[in-house]
Each structure stands twice: as C-alpha cells, then as structure tokens.
mmCIF file of C-alpha atoms in Angstrom:
data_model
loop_
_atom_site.group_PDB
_atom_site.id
_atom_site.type_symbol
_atom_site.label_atom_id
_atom_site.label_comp_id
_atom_site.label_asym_id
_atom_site.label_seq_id
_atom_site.Cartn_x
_atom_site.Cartn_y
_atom_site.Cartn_z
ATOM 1 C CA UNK A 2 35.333 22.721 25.174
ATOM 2 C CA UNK A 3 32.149 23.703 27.019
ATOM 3 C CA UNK A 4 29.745 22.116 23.979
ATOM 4 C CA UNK A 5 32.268 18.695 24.644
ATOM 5 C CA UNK A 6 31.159 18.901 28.734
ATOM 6 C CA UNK A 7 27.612 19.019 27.283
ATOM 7 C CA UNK A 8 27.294 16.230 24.849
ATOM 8 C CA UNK A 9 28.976 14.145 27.632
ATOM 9 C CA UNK A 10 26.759 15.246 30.183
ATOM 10 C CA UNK A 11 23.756 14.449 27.987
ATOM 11 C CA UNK A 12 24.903 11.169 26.823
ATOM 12 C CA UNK A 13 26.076 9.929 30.069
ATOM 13 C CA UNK A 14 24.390 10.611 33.605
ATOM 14 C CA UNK A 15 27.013 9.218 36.412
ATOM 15 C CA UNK A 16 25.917 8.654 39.960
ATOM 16 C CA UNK A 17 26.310 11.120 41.613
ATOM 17 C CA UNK A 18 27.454 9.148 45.226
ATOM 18 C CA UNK A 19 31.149 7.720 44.684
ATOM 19 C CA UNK A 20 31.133 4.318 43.948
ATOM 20 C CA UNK A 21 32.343 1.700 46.467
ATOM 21 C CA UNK A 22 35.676 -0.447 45.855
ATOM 22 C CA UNK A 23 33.900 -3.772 44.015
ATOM 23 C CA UNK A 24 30.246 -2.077 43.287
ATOM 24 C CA UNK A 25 29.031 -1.926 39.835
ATOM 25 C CA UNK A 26 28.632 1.543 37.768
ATOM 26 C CA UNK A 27 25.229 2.335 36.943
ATOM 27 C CA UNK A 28 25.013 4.257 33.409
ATOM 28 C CA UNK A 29 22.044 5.645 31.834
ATOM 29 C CA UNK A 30 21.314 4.509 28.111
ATOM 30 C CA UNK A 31 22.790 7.017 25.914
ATOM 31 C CA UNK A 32 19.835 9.722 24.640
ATOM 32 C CA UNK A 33 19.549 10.375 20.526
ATOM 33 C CA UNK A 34 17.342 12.668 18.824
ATOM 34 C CA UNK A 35 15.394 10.967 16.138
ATOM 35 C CA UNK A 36 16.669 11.727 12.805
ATOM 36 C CA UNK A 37 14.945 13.653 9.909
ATOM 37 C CA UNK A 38 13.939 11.821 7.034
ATOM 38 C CA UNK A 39 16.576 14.036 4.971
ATOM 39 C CA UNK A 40 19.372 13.134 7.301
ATOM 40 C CA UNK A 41 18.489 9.071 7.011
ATOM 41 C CA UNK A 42 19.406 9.329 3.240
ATOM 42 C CA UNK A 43 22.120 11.830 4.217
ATOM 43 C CA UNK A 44 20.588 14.768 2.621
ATOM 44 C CA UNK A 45 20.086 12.941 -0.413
ATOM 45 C CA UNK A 46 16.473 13.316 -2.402
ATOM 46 C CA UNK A 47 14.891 10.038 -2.483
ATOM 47 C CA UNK A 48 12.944 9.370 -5.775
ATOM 48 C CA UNK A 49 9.987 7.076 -7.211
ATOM 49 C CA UNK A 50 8.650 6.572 -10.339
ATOM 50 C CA UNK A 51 5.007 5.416 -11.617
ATOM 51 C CA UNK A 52 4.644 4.040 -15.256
ATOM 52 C CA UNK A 53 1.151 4.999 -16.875
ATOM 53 C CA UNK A 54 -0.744 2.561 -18.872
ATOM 54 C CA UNK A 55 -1.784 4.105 -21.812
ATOM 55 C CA UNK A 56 -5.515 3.536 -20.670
ATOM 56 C CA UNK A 57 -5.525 5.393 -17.214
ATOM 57 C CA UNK A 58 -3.590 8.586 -18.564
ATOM 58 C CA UNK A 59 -7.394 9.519 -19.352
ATOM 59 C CA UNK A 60 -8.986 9.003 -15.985
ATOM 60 C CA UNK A 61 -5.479 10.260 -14.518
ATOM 61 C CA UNK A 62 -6.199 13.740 -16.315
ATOM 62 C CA UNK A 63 -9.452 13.860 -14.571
ATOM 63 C CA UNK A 64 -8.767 12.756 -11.068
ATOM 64 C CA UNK A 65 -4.888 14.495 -10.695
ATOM 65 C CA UNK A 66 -6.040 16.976 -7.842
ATOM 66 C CA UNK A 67 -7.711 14.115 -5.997
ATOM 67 C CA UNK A 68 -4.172 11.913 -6.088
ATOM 68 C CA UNK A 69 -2.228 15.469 -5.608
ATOM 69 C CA UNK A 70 -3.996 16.808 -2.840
ATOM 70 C CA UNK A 71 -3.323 13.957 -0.347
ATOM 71 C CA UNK A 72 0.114 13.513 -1.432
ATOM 72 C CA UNK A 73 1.447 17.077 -1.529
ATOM 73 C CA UNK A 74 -0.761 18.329 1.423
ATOM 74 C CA UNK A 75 -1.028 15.709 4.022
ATOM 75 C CA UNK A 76 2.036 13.496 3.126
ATOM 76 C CA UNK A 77 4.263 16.113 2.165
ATOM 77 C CA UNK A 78 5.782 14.320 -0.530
ATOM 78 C CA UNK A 79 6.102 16.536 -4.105
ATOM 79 C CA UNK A 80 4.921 14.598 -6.946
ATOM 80 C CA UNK A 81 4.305 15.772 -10.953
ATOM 81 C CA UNK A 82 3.106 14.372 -14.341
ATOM 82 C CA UNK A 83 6.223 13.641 -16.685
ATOM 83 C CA UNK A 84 4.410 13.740 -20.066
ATOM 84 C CA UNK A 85 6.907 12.984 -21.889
ATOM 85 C CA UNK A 86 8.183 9.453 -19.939
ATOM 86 C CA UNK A 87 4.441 9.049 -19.075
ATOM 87 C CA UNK A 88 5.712 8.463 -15.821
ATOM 88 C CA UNK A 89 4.638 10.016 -12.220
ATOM 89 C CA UNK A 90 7.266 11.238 -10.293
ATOM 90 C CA UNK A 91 7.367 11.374 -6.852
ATOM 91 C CA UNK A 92 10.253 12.517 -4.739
ATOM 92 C CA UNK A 93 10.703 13.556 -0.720
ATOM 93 C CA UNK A 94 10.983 17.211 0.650
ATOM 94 C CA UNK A 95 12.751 19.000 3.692
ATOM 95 C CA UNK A 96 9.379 19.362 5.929
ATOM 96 C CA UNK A 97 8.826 15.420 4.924
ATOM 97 C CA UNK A 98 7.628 14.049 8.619
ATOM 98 C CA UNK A 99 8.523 9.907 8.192
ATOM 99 C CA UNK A 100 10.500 8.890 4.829
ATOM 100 C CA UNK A 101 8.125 5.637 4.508
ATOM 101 C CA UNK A 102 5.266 8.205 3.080
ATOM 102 C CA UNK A 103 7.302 8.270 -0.361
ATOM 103 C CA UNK A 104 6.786 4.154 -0.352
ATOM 104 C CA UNK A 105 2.845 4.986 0.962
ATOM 105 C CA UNK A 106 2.528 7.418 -2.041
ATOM 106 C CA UNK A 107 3.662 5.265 -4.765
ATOM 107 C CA UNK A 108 2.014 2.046 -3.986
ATOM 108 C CA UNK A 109 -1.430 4.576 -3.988
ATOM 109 C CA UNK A 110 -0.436 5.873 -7.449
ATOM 110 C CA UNK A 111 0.087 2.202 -8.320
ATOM 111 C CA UNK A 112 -3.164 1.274 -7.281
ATOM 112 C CA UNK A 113 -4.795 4.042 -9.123
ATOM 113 C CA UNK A 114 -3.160 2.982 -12.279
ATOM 114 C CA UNK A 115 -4.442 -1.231 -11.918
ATOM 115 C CA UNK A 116 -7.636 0.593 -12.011
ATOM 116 C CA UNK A 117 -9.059 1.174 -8.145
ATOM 117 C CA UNK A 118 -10.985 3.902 -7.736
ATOM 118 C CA UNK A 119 -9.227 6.774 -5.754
ATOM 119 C CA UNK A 120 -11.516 6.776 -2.786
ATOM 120 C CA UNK A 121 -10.375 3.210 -2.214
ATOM 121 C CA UNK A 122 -7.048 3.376 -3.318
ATOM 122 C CA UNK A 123 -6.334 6.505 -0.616
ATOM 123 C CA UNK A 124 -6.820 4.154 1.608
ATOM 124 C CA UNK A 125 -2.982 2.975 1.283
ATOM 125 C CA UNK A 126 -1.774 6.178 2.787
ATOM 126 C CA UNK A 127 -4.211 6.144 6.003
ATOM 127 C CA UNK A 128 -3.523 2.594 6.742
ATOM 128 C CA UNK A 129 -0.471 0.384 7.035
ATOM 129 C CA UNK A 130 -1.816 -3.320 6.519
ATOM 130 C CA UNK A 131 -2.856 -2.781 3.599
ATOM 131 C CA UNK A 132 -1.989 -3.869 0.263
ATOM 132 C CA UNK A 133 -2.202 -5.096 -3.219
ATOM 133 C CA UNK A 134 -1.928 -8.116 -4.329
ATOM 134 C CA UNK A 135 -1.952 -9.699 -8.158
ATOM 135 C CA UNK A 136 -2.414 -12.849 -10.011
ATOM 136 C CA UNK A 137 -3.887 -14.121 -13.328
ATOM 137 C CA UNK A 138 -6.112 -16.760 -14.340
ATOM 138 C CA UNK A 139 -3.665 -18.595 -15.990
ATOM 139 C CA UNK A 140 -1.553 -18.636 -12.837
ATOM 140 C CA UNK A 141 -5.279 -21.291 -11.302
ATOM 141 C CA UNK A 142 -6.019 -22.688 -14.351
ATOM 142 C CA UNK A 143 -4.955 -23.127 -18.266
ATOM 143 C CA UNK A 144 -7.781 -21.760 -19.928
ATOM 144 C CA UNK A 145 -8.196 -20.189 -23.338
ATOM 145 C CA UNK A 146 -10.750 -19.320 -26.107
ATOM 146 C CA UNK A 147 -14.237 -19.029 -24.747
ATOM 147 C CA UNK A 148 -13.658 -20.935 -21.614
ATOM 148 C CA UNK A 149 -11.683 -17.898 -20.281
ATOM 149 C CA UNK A 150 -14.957 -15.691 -21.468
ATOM 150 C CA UNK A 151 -16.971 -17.663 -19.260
ATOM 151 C CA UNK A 152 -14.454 -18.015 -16.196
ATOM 152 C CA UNK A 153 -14.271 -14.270 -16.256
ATOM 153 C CA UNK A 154 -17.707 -14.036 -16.755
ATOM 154 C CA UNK A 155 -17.856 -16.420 -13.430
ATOM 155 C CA UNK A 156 -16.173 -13.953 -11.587
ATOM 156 C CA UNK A 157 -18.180 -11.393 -12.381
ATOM 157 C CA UNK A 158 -21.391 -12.396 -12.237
ATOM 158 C CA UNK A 159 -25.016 -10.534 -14.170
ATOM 159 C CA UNK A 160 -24.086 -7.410 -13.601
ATOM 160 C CA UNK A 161 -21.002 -7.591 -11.452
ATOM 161 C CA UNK A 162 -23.004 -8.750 -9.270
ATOM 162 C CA UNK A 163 -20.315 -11.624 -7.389
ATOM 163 C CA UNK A 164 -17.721 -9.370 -7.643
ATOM 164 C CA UNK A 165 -19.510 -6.886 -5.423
ATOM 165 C CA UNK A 166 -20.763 -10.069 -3.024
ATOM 166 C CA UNK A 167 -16.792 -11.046 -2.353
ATOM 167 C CA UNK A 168 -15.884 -7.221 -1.686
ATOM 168 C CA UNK A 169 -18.269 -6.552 0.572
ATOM 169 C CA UNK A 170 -18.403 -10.186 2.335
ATOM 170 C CA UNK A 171 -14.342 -9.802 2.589
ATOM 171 C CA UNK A 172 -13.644 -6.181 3.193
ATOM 172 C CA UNK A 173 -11.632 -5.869 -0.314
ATOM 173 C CA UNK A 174 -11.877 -4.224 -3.299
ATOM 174 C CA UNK A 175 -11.567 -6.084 -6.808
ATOM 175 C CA UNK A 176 -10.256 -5.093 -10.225
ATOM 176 C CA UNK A 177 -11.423 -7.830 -13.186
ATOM 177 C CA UNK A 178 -8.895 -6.542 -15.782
ATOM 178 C CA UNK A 179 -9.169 -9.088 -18.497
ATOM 179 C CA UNK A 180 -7.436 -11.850 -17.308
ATOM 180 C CA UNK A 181 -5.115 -10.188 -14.670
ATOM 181 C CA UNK A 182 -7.165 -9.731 -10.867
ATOM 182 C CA UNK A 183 -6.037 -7.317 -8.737
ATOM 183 C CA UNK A 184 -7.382 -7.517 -4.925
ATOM 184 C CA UNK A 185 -6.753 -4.397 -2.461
ATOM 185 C CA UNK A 186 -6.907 -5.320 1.059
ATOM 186 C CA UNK A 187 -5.273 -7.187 4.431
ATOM 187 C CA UNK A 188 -3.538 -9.581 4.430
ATOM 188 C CA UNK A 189 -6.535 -12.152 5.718
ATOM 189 C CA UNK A 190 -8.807 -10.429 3.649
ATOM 190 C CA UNK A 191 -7.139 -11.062 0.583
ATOM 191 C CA UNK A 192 -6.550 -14.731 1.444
ATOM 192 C CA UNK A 193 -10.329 -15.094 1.553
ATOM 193 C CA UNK A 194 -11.048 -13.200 -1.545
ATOM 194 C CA UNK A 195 -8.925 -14.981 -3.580
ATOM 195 C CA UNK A 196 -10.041 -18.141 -2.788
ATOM 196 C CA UNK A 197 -13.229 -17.483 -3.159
ATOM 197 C CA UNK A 198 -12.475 -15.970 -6.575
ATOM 198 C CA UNK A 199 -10.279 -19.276 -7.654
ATOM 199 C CA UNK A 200 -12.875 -21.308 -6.656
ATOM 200 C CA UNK A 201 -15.055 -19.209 -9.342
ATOM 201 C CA UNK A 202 -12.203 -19.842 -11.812
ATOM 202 C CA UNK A 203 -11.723 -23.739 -11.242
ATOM 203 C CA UNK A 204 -16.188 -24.511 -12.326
ATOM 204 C CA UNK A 205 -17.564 -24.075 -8.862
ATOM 205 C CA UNK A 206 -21.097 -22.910 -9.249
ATOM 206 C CA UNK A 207 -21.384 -19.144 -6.817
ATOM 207 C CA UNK A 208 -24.049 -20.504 -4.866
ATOM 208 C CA UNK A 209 -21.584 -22.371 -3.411
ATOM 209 C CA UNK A 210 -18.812 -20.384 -3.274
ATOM 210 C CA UNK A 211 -21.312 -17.653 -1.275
ATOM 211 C CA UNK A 212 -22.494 -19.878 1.219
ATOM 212 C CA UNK A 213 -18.857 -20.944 1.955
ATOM 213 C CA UNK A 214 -17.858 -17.354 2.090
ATOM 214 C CA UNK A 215 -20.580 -16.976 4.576
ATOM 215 C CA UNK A 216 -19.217 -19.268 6.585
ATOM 216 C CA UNK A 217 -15.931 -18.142 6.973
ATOM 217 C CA UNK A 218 -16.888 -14.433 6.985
ATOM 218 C CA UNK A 219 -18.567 -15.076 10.293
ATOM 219 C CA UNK A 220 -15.561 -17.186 11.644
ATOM 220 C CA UNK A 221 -13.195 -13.759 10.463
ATOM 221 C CA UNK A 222 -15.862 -11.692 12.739
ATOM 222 C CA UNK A 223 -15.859 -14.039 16.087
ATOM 223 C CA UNK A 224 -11.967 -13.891 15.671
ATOM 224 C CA UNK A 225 -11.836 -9.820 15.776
#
C-alpha cells in the first residue's frame, strides 16, 4: 500500500492549493529512470557476429589484444575468436553502459577485417559520424584486362603516393583491395574522396584531380 502512495507521489506532483471551480489542473510530466541496456532487450543477451577473410586471420592473430582491449575494457562488450566458424563473436554484458556499443564494436571489427589499420579503425568506437563506406570499380566503370591494372594503378599512384594525397587532403582513410575500395570517414568526407577517386577511375590525369581537390578542401575548411 505504502510503495503504491509512493510511485503515485513520484509520478504525479498535484498542486498543492485546491483548484478553483473552471481552472485548469497543472500536472508535472511523469519522471522514468532510464533503462539498462539489459532491461531494453528484456534481459535478453544481444549477439553479433564478424566473418574472417581467410587473409586477415593472420594479422588478426597479431593485433587481437589491440581489438580486445578497447572492446572488453572501455566498451564493456565481451567478445572471443570462434576458430572453428572463423567468426568473431561479440555479445553485451550486465555492467554494459549504452547497448549501441555492441553496433560500435562490430562495425570496428568490420573495419579491421576490409583491411584498416587498427589505430584508424578504433576510431569507430570514439566517434559517432563515422563510417564505412564500399564500392567497386566496376560499379564507375566496365573495365577489364589491363585497363583495370592501370585504373588501379591510377588510384594508387608511384608508390601510393595519390592514395595518401586524397586521405590526408579529405580526412579519410583508403583501402585499394583489388578492385573493391573501401573509404573510412564522414559522411562529407567520403563524398569528396570518392569523387576524387572516380575521377581517377574514369582517365582523369591526378594533376587534375589534386588541384580540384584543393579547391574544394579549402571550401570544406571555410565551411567548419
């Protein structure tokens, strides 16, 4: 009885004058504690799952405490190796603060396995407008044979050097994996990369894809 006077006097404050005949009834907006990211999925675990290319199980070996210690430590999400499914597995705990870190951690894990390095990829679990996006260079332009050498060879550049120009010029990191091209970044930022980089792919020379990056590089900067 006396935990039923409670919840009503928490969820509804009356004033405390008596009301005249014909005035309105003020009521204060009813007061909720924020729920726990186990109580959202009513108790239930909530569960993610990371295919492994057969080429980054390697480099996965050697980096795991760099992925693990972020995730387990500062996200406090659990995640393991399932050799068997090659598969990461990531799942939510009780002490989880916000139930969006489980999405955080396995787009990071993602990005690690398209090839980022994990000192850029971490950056998907300190920031929120970031992301990855992917395309291929058949999705700009049919090219096969040794045409598609030399586009990719295009984006590139002696040395990787273009590549490297576009990162730094948009704020973005690139990944030149044959012919798929994987661009981690903001939204803007990745709108200007990979134009830049289509521009490389359709026979523009890079002088002239650099000065136009230039160019709207410094109109990004005045906007900001």
């Amino acid at each position: 009885m006396q935990s039923n006077q409670a919840a009503s006097a928490i969820m509804v404050e009356r004033v405390k004058s008596e009301p005249v005949s014909g005035s309105t009834v003020f009521v204060s907006k009813p007061k909720f504690e924020p729920l726990k990211p186990h109580e959202i999925s009513e108790g239930q675990v909530q569960f993610r799952k990371v295919s492994v290319p057969p080429h980054r199980f390697t480099p996965l070996k050697k980096t795991w405490m760099e992925i693990y210690t972020p995730i387990y430590e500062t996200m406090k999400i659990d995640i393991r190796m399932n050799v068997k499914t090659r598969k990461v597995e990531l799942k939510t705990r009780s002490d989880t603060p916000d139930i969006s870190h489980l999405q955080k951690c396995a787009d990071f894990v993602h990005a690690f396995m398209l090839g980022f390095d994990v000192v850029d990829a971490v950056a998907l679990l300190r920031m929120d407008e970031l992301y990855v996006d992917s395309f291929e260079i058949k999705d700009v332009k049919t090219l096969r044979g040794e045409h598609l050498s030399r586009a990719i060879g295009r984006l590139s550049g002696k040395g990787g050097k273009t590549k490297f120009a576009i990162e730094n010029a948009t704020k973005t990191r690139i990944v030149i994996a044959d012919s798929k091209i994987h661009i981690l970044g903001s939204f803007t930022n990745i709108k200007v990369a990979r134009d830049s980089l289509c521009s490389l792919i359709l026979g523009s020379p890079a002088g002239k894809v650099y000065s136009k990056l230039r160019a709207v590089s410094a109109r990004i900067a005045e906007r900001f």
